[in-house]
Amino acid sequence: MEVVPGRGARACECLTSSIRQYLLGRIPERFAGCSLAAFEPDARRHPMQAEILTALRADPGANYFLSGSFGTGKTQFLWMLYRQAVEGRERHPVAYTLIGLLNEYRSAFDNADRRMDPARPKLTADVLRNSSTKYAVFLDDIDKARPTEYVAEQVFDLLDAIYAHGHQLVVTTNLPAVELIDHFERADERYGGAIVRRLLTNSTKFEMF
Ligand SMILES: Nc1ncnc2c1ncn2[C@@H]1O[C@H](COP(=O)(O)OP(=O)(O)O)[C@@H](O)[C@H]1O
Ligand SMILES: [Mg+2]
């Protein structure tokens, strides 16, 4: 086989660029033009926006728990961190709403006759436990799925894998941390505290109420 110096490197760069385009394409339209570098805080949306922006710019690869009322900019911050993760290229970024993730699990089960189709969900606790690549996991609206025992179990398992394997985690919620404990305890008393501990340990918490 003829070896052409440089070809491999070019092919690899081209692949990297198409993966990057694909990952950036996952950003919802309304946040597509936003970046941490260009964002201008708006105190009318929430007085803490400026402080949060400074923290996120200083350490975009850290774990964040962003809670607060509607319209304070939580989802916007989440997607700007996602963009930063894509551009930083150090971690594999995956972003979901909790409902979207659970829907993906459900369709994987439906398609595989109640057995999980391994090709389907891209983000599972097993994937995170077995990956040699570090992930950056973005979970929007972690309180929005109805808290059944199944939901609490899936959320716990995922967060446990993220926590144990040092993946990045950014979550948003409309509930303060204490209410999030009650939310998941409603499903199963074993999970409320355990879930919220994994959300808050090694994480910076911002509450915008
Ligand atoms: N500083 C800002 N400048 C311009 N638009 C903003 C700003 N902060 C938030 N927004 C916009 O306000 C809307 C609500 O923000 P969003 O992040 O969806 O709120 P939340 O997730 O907290 O409910 C979005 O359209 C978002 O782009
Ligand atoms: Mg939101």
mmCIF file of C-alpha atoms and ligand atoms in Angstrom:
data_model
loop_
_atom_site.group_PDB
_atom_site.id
_atom_site.type_symbol
_atom_site.label_atom_id
_atom_site.label_comp_id
_atom_site.label_asym_id
_atom_site.label_seq_id
_atom_site.Cartn_x
_atom_site.Cartn_y
_atom_site.Cartn_z
ATOM 1 C CA MET A 1 0.000 0.000 0.000
ATOM 2 C CA GLU A 2 1.282 3.410 -0.906
ATOM 3 C CA VAL A 3 1.766 5.663 2.065
ATOM 4 C CA VAL A 4 1.068 9.308 1.339
ATOM 5 C CA PRO A 5 2.346 11.500 4.118
ATOM 6 C CA GLY A 6 -0.280 13.910 5.377
ATOM 7 C CA ARG A 7 -3.358 12.231 3.887
ATOM 8 C CA GLY A 8 -4.374 10.566 7.126
ATOM 9 C CA ALA A 9 -4.098 13.803 9.009
ATOM 10 C CA ARG A 10 -6.245 15.620 6.431
ATOM 11 C CA ALA A 11 -8.931 12.930 6.448
ATOM 12 C CA CYS A 12 -8.989 13.084 10.216
ATOM 13 C CA GLU A 13 -9.375 16.868 10.285
ATOM 14 C CA CYS A 14 -12.187 16.663 7.786
ATOM 15 C CA LEU A 15 -13.970 14.055 9.920
ATOM 16 C CA THR A 16 -13.490 16.176 13.011
ATOM 17 C CA SER A 17 -14.992 19.142 11.247
ATOM 18 C CA SER A 18 -18.053 17.212 10.085
ATOM 19 C CA ILE A 19 -18.608 15.814 13.594
ATOM 20 C CA ARG A 20 -18.295 19.341 14.938
ATOM 21 C CA GLN A 21 -20.860 20.613 12.422
ATOM 22 C CA TYR A 22 -23.196 17.771 13.383
ATOM 23 C CA LEU A 23 -22.837 18.524 17.102
ATOM 24 C CA LEU A 24 -23.339 22.261 16.588
ATOM 25 C CA GLY A 25 -26.397 21.470 14.465
ATOM 26 C CA ARG A 26 -28.047 19.941 17.526
ATOM 27 C CA ILE A 27 -28.300 23.369 19.157
ATOM 28 C CA PRO A 28 -31.936 24.535 18.938
ATOM 29 C CA GLU A 29 -32.533 27.353 16.452
ATOM 30 C CA ARG A 30 -33.257 29.989 19.085
ATOM 31 C CA PHE A 31 -29.898 29.435 20.800
ATOM 32 C CA ALA A 32 -27.873 28.670 17.670
ATOM 33 C CA GLY A 33 -26.191 32.066 17.405
ATOM 34 C CA CYS A 34 -25.332 32.329 21.104
ATOM 35 C CA SER A 35 -21.950 31.874 22.711
ATOM 36 C CA LEU A 36 -20.448 32.549 26.131
ATOM 37 C CA ALA A 37 -18.046 34.999 24.504
ATOM 38 C CA ALA A 38 -20.779 37.147 22.917
ATOM 39 C CA PHE A 39 -23.552 36.833 25.518
ATOM 40 C CA GLU A 40 -24.719 40.015 27.196
ATOM 41 C CA PRO A 41 -26.318 39.550 30.590
ATOM 42 C CA ASP A 42 -29.729 41.112 31.091
ATOM 43 C CA ALA A 43 -30.503 41.948 34.707
ATOM 44 C CA ARG A 44 -34.214 42.234 33.875
ATOM 45 C CA ARG A 45 -34.286 38.526 33.050
ATOM 46 C CA HIS A 46 -32.347 37.830 36.250
ATOM 47 C CA PRO A 47 -29.919 39.939 38.303
ATOM 48 C CA MET A 48 -27.581 36.934 38.684
ATOM 49 C CA GLN A 49 -26.977 36.533 34.932
ATOM 50 C CA ALA A 50 -23.752 38.596 35.002
ATOM 51 C CA GLU A 51 -22.303 36.644 37.925
ATOM 52 C CA ILE A 52 -23.225 33.320 36.329
ATOM 53 C CA LEU A 53 -21.737 34.335 32.992
ATOM 54 C CA THR A 54 -18.438 35.236 34.681
ATOM 55 C CA ALA A 55 -18.334 31.846 36.419
ATOM 56 C CA LEU A 56 -19.174 29.885 33.262
ATOM 57 C CA ARG A 57 -16.603 31.753 31.186
ATOM 58 C CA ALA A 58 -13.926 31.127 33.822
ATOM 59 C CA ASP A 59 -14.620 27.392 34.003
ATOM 60 C CA PRO A 60 -16.855 26.102 31.175
ATOM 61 C CA GLY A 61 -15.822 22.493 31.811
ATOM 62 C CA ALA A 62 -17.117 22.441 35.401
ATOM 63 C CA ASN A 63 -20.353 20.951 36.741
ATOM 64 C CA TYR A 64 -23.288 23.304 37.150
ATOM 65 C CA PHE A 65 -26.688 23.069 38.799
ATOM 66 C CA LEU A 66 -28.801 25.861 37.307
ATOM 67 C CA SER A 67 -32.153 26.255 38.980
ATOM 68 C CA GLY A 68 -34.624 29.093 38.818
ATOM 69 C CA SER A 69 -37.912 30.486 37.596
ATOM 70 C CA PHE A 70 -39.055 30.384 33.964
ATOM 71 C CA GLY A 71 -37.303 32.707 31.561
ATOM 72 C CA THR A 72 -34.227 33.445 33.661
ATOM 73 C CA GLY A 73 -31.814 32.064 31.026
ATOM 74 C CA LYS A 74 -31.065 28.566 32.328
ATOM 75 C CA THR A 75 -31.535 26.764 29.009
ATOM 76 C CA GLN A 76 -29.633 29.521 27.233
ATOM 77 C CA PHE A 77 -26.677 29.033 29.613
ATOM 78 C CA LEU A 78 -26.865 25.271 29.089
ATOM 79 C CA TRP A 79 -26.587 25.555 25.294
ATOM 80 C CA MET A 80 -23.764 28.082 25.498
ATOM 81 C CA LEU A 81 -21.829 25.617 27.675
ATOM 82 C CA TYR A 82 -22.669 22.880 25.174
ATOM 83 C CA ARG A 83 -21.239 24.986 22.346
ATOM 84 C CA GLN A 84 -18.127 25.591 24.408
ATOM 85 C CA ALA A 85 -17.772 21.822 24.974
ATOM 86 C CA VAL A 86 -18.049 21.185 21.211
ATOM 87 C CA GLU A 87 -15.411 23.806 20.506
ATOM 88 C CA GLY A 88 -13.154 22.686 23.346
ATOM 89 C CA ARG A 89 -13.025 19.170 21.803
ATOM 90 C CA GLU A 90 -11.923 17.588 25.042
ATOM 91 C CA ARG A 91 -15.156 15.864 25.919
ATOM 92 C CA HIS A 92 -17.980 14.313 23.976
ATOM 93 C CA PRO A 93 -20.999 16.614 24.429
ATOM 94 C CA VAL A 94 -24.539 15.234 24.661
ATOM 95 C CA ALA A 95 -27.582 17.345 25.453
ATOM 96 C CA TYR A 96 -31.135 16.267 26.181
ATOM 97 C CA THR A 97 -34.203 17.384 28.002
ATOM 98 C CA LEU A 98 -34.968 14.697 30.572
ATOM 99 C CA ILE A 99 -38.240 13.983 28.764
ATOM 100 C CA GLY A 100 -36.396 13.647 25.429
ATOM 101 C CA LEU A 101 -33.922 11.211 26.942
ATOM 102 C CA LEU A 102 -36.667 9.078 28.485
ATOM 103 C CA ASN A 103 -38.520 9.077 25.138
ATOM 104 C CA GLU A 104 -35.380 7.786 23.492
ATOM 105 C CA TYR A 105 -35.183 4.964 26.059
ATOM 106 C CA ARG A 106 -38.834 4.140 25.473
ATOM 107 C CA SER A 107 -38.494 3.915 21.714
ATOM 108 C CA ALA A 108 -35.374 1.776 22.089
ATOM 109 C CA PHE A 109 -37.463 -0.650 24.155
ATOM 110 C CA ASP A 110 -40.430 -0.514 21.778
ATOM 111 C CA ASN A 111 -38.244 -1.209 18.770
ATOM 112 C CA ALA A 112 -36.496 -4.109 20.381
ATOM 113 C CA ASP A 113 -39.526 -5.871 21.770
ATOM 114 C CA ARG A 114 -38.945 -4.791 25.364
ATOM 115 C CA ARG A 115 -35.238 -5.361 25.170
ATOM 116 C CA MET A 116 -33.008 -2.308 24.970
ATOM 117 C CA ASP A 117 -31.682 -1.903 21.441
ATOM 118 C CA PRO A 118 -27.989 -1.232 22.039
ATOM 119 C CA ALA A 119 -27.702 0.861 18.888
ATOM 120 C CA ARG A 120 -30.384 3.313 19.947
ATOM 121 C CA PRO A 121 -29.831 5.414 23.042
ATOM 122 C CA LYS A 122 -26.615 7.372 22.847
ATOM 123 C CA LEU A 123 -26.610 8.312 26.474
ATOM 124 C CA THR A 124 -27.058 5.510 29.001
ATOM 125 C CA ALA A 125 -25.423 4.749 32.322
ATOM 126 C CA ASP A 126 -23.676 1.773 30.683
ATOM 127 C CA VAL A 127 -22.248 3.939 27.900
ATOM 128 C CA LEU A 128 -20.905 6.353 30.508
ATOM 129 C CA ARG A 129 -19.466 3.589 32.681
ATOM 130 C CA ASN A 130 -17.636 1.916 29.797
ATOM 131 C CA SER A 131 -16.441 4.900 27.798
ATOM 132 C CA SER A 132 -12.769 5.782 27.662
ATOM 133 C CA THR A 133 -13.824 9.236 26.416
ATOM 134 C CA LYS A 134 -15.049 11.770 28.936
ATOM 135 C CA TYR A 135 -18.539 13.043 28.221
ATOM 136 C CA ALA A 136 -20.059 16.450 28.860
ATOM 137 C CA VAL A 137 -23.697 15.728 29.731
ATOM 138 C CA PHE A 138 -26.303 18.487 29.516
ATOM 139 C CA LEU A 139 -29.724 17.708 30.995
ATOM 140 C CA ASP A 140 -32.366 20.388 30.605
ATOM 141 C CA ASP A 141 -35.483 20.458 32.803
ATOM 142 C CA ILE A 142 -34.599 17.560 35.053
ATOM 143 C CA ASP A 143 -37.821 18.044 37.024
ATOM 144 C CA LYS A 144 -40.197 17.918 34.048
ATOM 145 C CA ALA A 145 -40.792 14.180 33.647
ATOM 146 C CA ARG A 146 -43.476 12.779 35.934
ATOM 147 C CA PRO A 147 -41.554 11.167 38.812
ATOM 148 C CA THR A 148 -42.373 7.483 38.540
ATOM 149 C CA GLU A 149 -40.201 4.809 40.111
ATOM 150 C CA TYR A 150 -38.824 4.024 36.633
ATOM 151 C CA VAL A 151 -37.875 7.664 36.030
ATOM 152 C CA ALA A 152 -36.199 8.034 39.440
ATOM 153 C CA GLU A 153 -34.277 4.808 38.857
ATOM 154 C CA GLN A 154 -33.054 5.857 35.392
ATOM 155 C CA VAL A 155 -32.066 9.320 36.596
ATOM 156 C CA PHE A 156 -30.240 7.893 39.590
ATOM 157 C CA ASP A 157 -28.353 5.346 37.482
ATOM 158 C CA LEU A 158 -27.310 7.953 34.922
ATOM 159 C CA LEU A 159 -26.176 10.479 37.542
ATOM 160 C CA ASP A 160 -24.333 7.790 39.448
ATOM 161 C CA ALA A 161 -22.372 6.847 36.306
ATOM 162 C CA ILE A 162 -21.613 10.505 35.544
ATOM 163 C CA TYR A 163 -20.461 11.126 39.098
ATOM 164 C CA ALA A 164 -18.420 7.937 39.487
ATOM 165 C CA HIS A 165 -16.630 8.309 36.152
ATOM 166 C CA GLY A 166 -15.882 12.027 36.243
ATOM 167 C CA HIS A 167 -17.991 13.130 33.277
ATOM 168 C CA GLN A 168 -19.097 16.766 33.193
ATOM 169 C CA LEU A 169 -22.714 17.435 34.202
ATOM 170 C CA VAL A 170 -24.833 20.528 33.658
ATOM 171 C CA VAL A 171 -28.498 20.428 34.691
ATOM 172 C CA THR A 172 -31.333 22.897 34.737
ATOM 173 C CA THR A 173 -34.498 22.777 36.792
ATOM 174 C CA ASN A 174 -37.366 25.007 37.855
ATOM 175 C CA LEU A 175 -37.146 23.598 41.383
ATOM 176 C CA PRO A 176 -34.778 24.609 44.178
ATOM 177 C CA ALA A 177 -32.581 21.700 45.312
ATOM 178 C CA VAL A 178 -34.682 20.966 48.413
ATOM 179 C CA GLU A 179 -37.864 20.699 46.362
ATOM 180 C CA LEU A 180 -36.111 18.481 43.834
ATOM 181 C CA ILE A 181 -35.446 16.005 46.649
ATOM 182 C CA ASP A 182 -39.190 15.895 47.431
ATOM 183 C CA HIS A 183 -39.963 15.608 43.713
ATOM 184 C CA PHE A 184 -37.959 12.393 43.271
ATOM 185 C CA GLU A 185 -38.906 11.067 46.712
ATOM 186 C CA ARG A 186 -42.500 11.148 45.595
ATOM 187 C CA ALA A 187 -41.536 8.346 43.212
ATOM 188 C CA ASP A 188 -39.375 6.371 45.576
ATOM 189 C CA GLU A 189 -38.038 7.456 48.947
ATOM 190 C CA ARG A 190 -34.655 5.857 48.275
ATOM 191 C CA TYR A 191 -33.864 8.190 45.394
ATOM 192 C CA GLY A 192 -34.613 11.835 46.260
ATOM 193 C CA GLY A 193 -31.584 12.511 48.454
ATOM 194 C CA ALA A 194 -29.307 10.239 46.431
ATOM 195 C CA ILE A 195 -30.157 11.980 43.149
ATOM 196 C CA VAL A 196 -29.759 15.504 44.490
ATOM 197 C CA ARG A 197 -26.479 14.644 46.269
ATOM 198 C CA ARG A 198 -25.074 13.505 42.933
ATOM 199 C CA LEU A 199 -26.312 16.701 41.299
ATOM 200 C CA LEU A 200 -24.700 18.963 43.876
ATOM 201 C CA THR A 201 -21.443 17.259 44.819
ATOM 202 C CA ASN A 202 -18.498 18.854 42.969
ATOM 203 C CA SER A 203 -20.972 21.197 41.307
ATOM 204 C CA THR A 204 -21.567 24.941 41.412
ATOM 205 C CA LYS A 205 -25.162 25.731 42.284
ATOM 206 C CA PHE A 206 -26.953 28.847 41.041
ATOM 207 C CA GLU A 207 -30.523 29.511 42.126
ATOM 208 C CA MET A 208 -32.367 32.179 40.139
ATOM 209 C CA PHE A 209 -35.709 32.630 41.844
HETATM 210 N N1 LIG B 1 -29.262 38.098 28.456
HETATM 211 C C1 LIG B 1 -30.129 37.752 27.515
HETATM 212 N N2 LIG B 1 -30.191 38.412 26.351
HETATM 213 C C2 LIG B 1 -31.068 38.081 25.397
HETATM 214 N N3 LIG B 1 -31.955 37.056 25.490
HETATM 215 C C3 LIG B 1 -31.940 36.350 26.630
HETATM 216 C C4 LIG B 1 -31.039 36.641 27.699
HETATM 217 N N4 LIG B 1 -31.264 35.750 28.680
HETATM 218 C C5 LIG B 1 -32.257 34.973 28.263
HETATM 219 N N5 LIG B 1 -32.668 35.304 27.039
HETATM 220 C C6 LIG B 1 -33.771 34.703 26.249
HETATM 221 O O1 LIG B 1 -34.904 34.573 27.081
HETATM 222 C C7 LIG B 1 -35.631 33.419 26.730
HETATM 223 C C8 LIG B 1 -35.807 32.554 27.966
HETATM 224 O O2 LIG B 1 -34.543 32.017 28.341
HETATM 225 P P1 LIG B 1 -34.392 30.497 28.697
HETATM 226 O O3 LIG B 1 -32.943 30.208 28.810
HETATM 227 O O4 LIG B 1 -35.170 29.649 27.750
HETATM 228 O O5 LIG B 1 -35.082 30.485 30.129
HETATM 229 P P2 LIG B 1 -35.297 29.299 31.177
HETATM 230 O O6 LIG B 1 -34.664 28.072 30.627
HETATM 231 O O7 LIG B 1 -34.640 29.794 32.422
HETATM 232 O O8 LIG B 1 -36.784 29.171 31.349
HETATM 233 C C9 LIG B 1 -34.855 32.702 25.638
HETATM 234 O O9 LIG B 1 -35.403 33.043 24.386
HETATM 235 C C10 LIG B 1 -33.461 33.282 25.783
HETATM 236 O O10 LIG B 1 -32.738 33.283 24.568
HETATM 237 MG MG MG B 2 -35.495 26.232 30.124
#
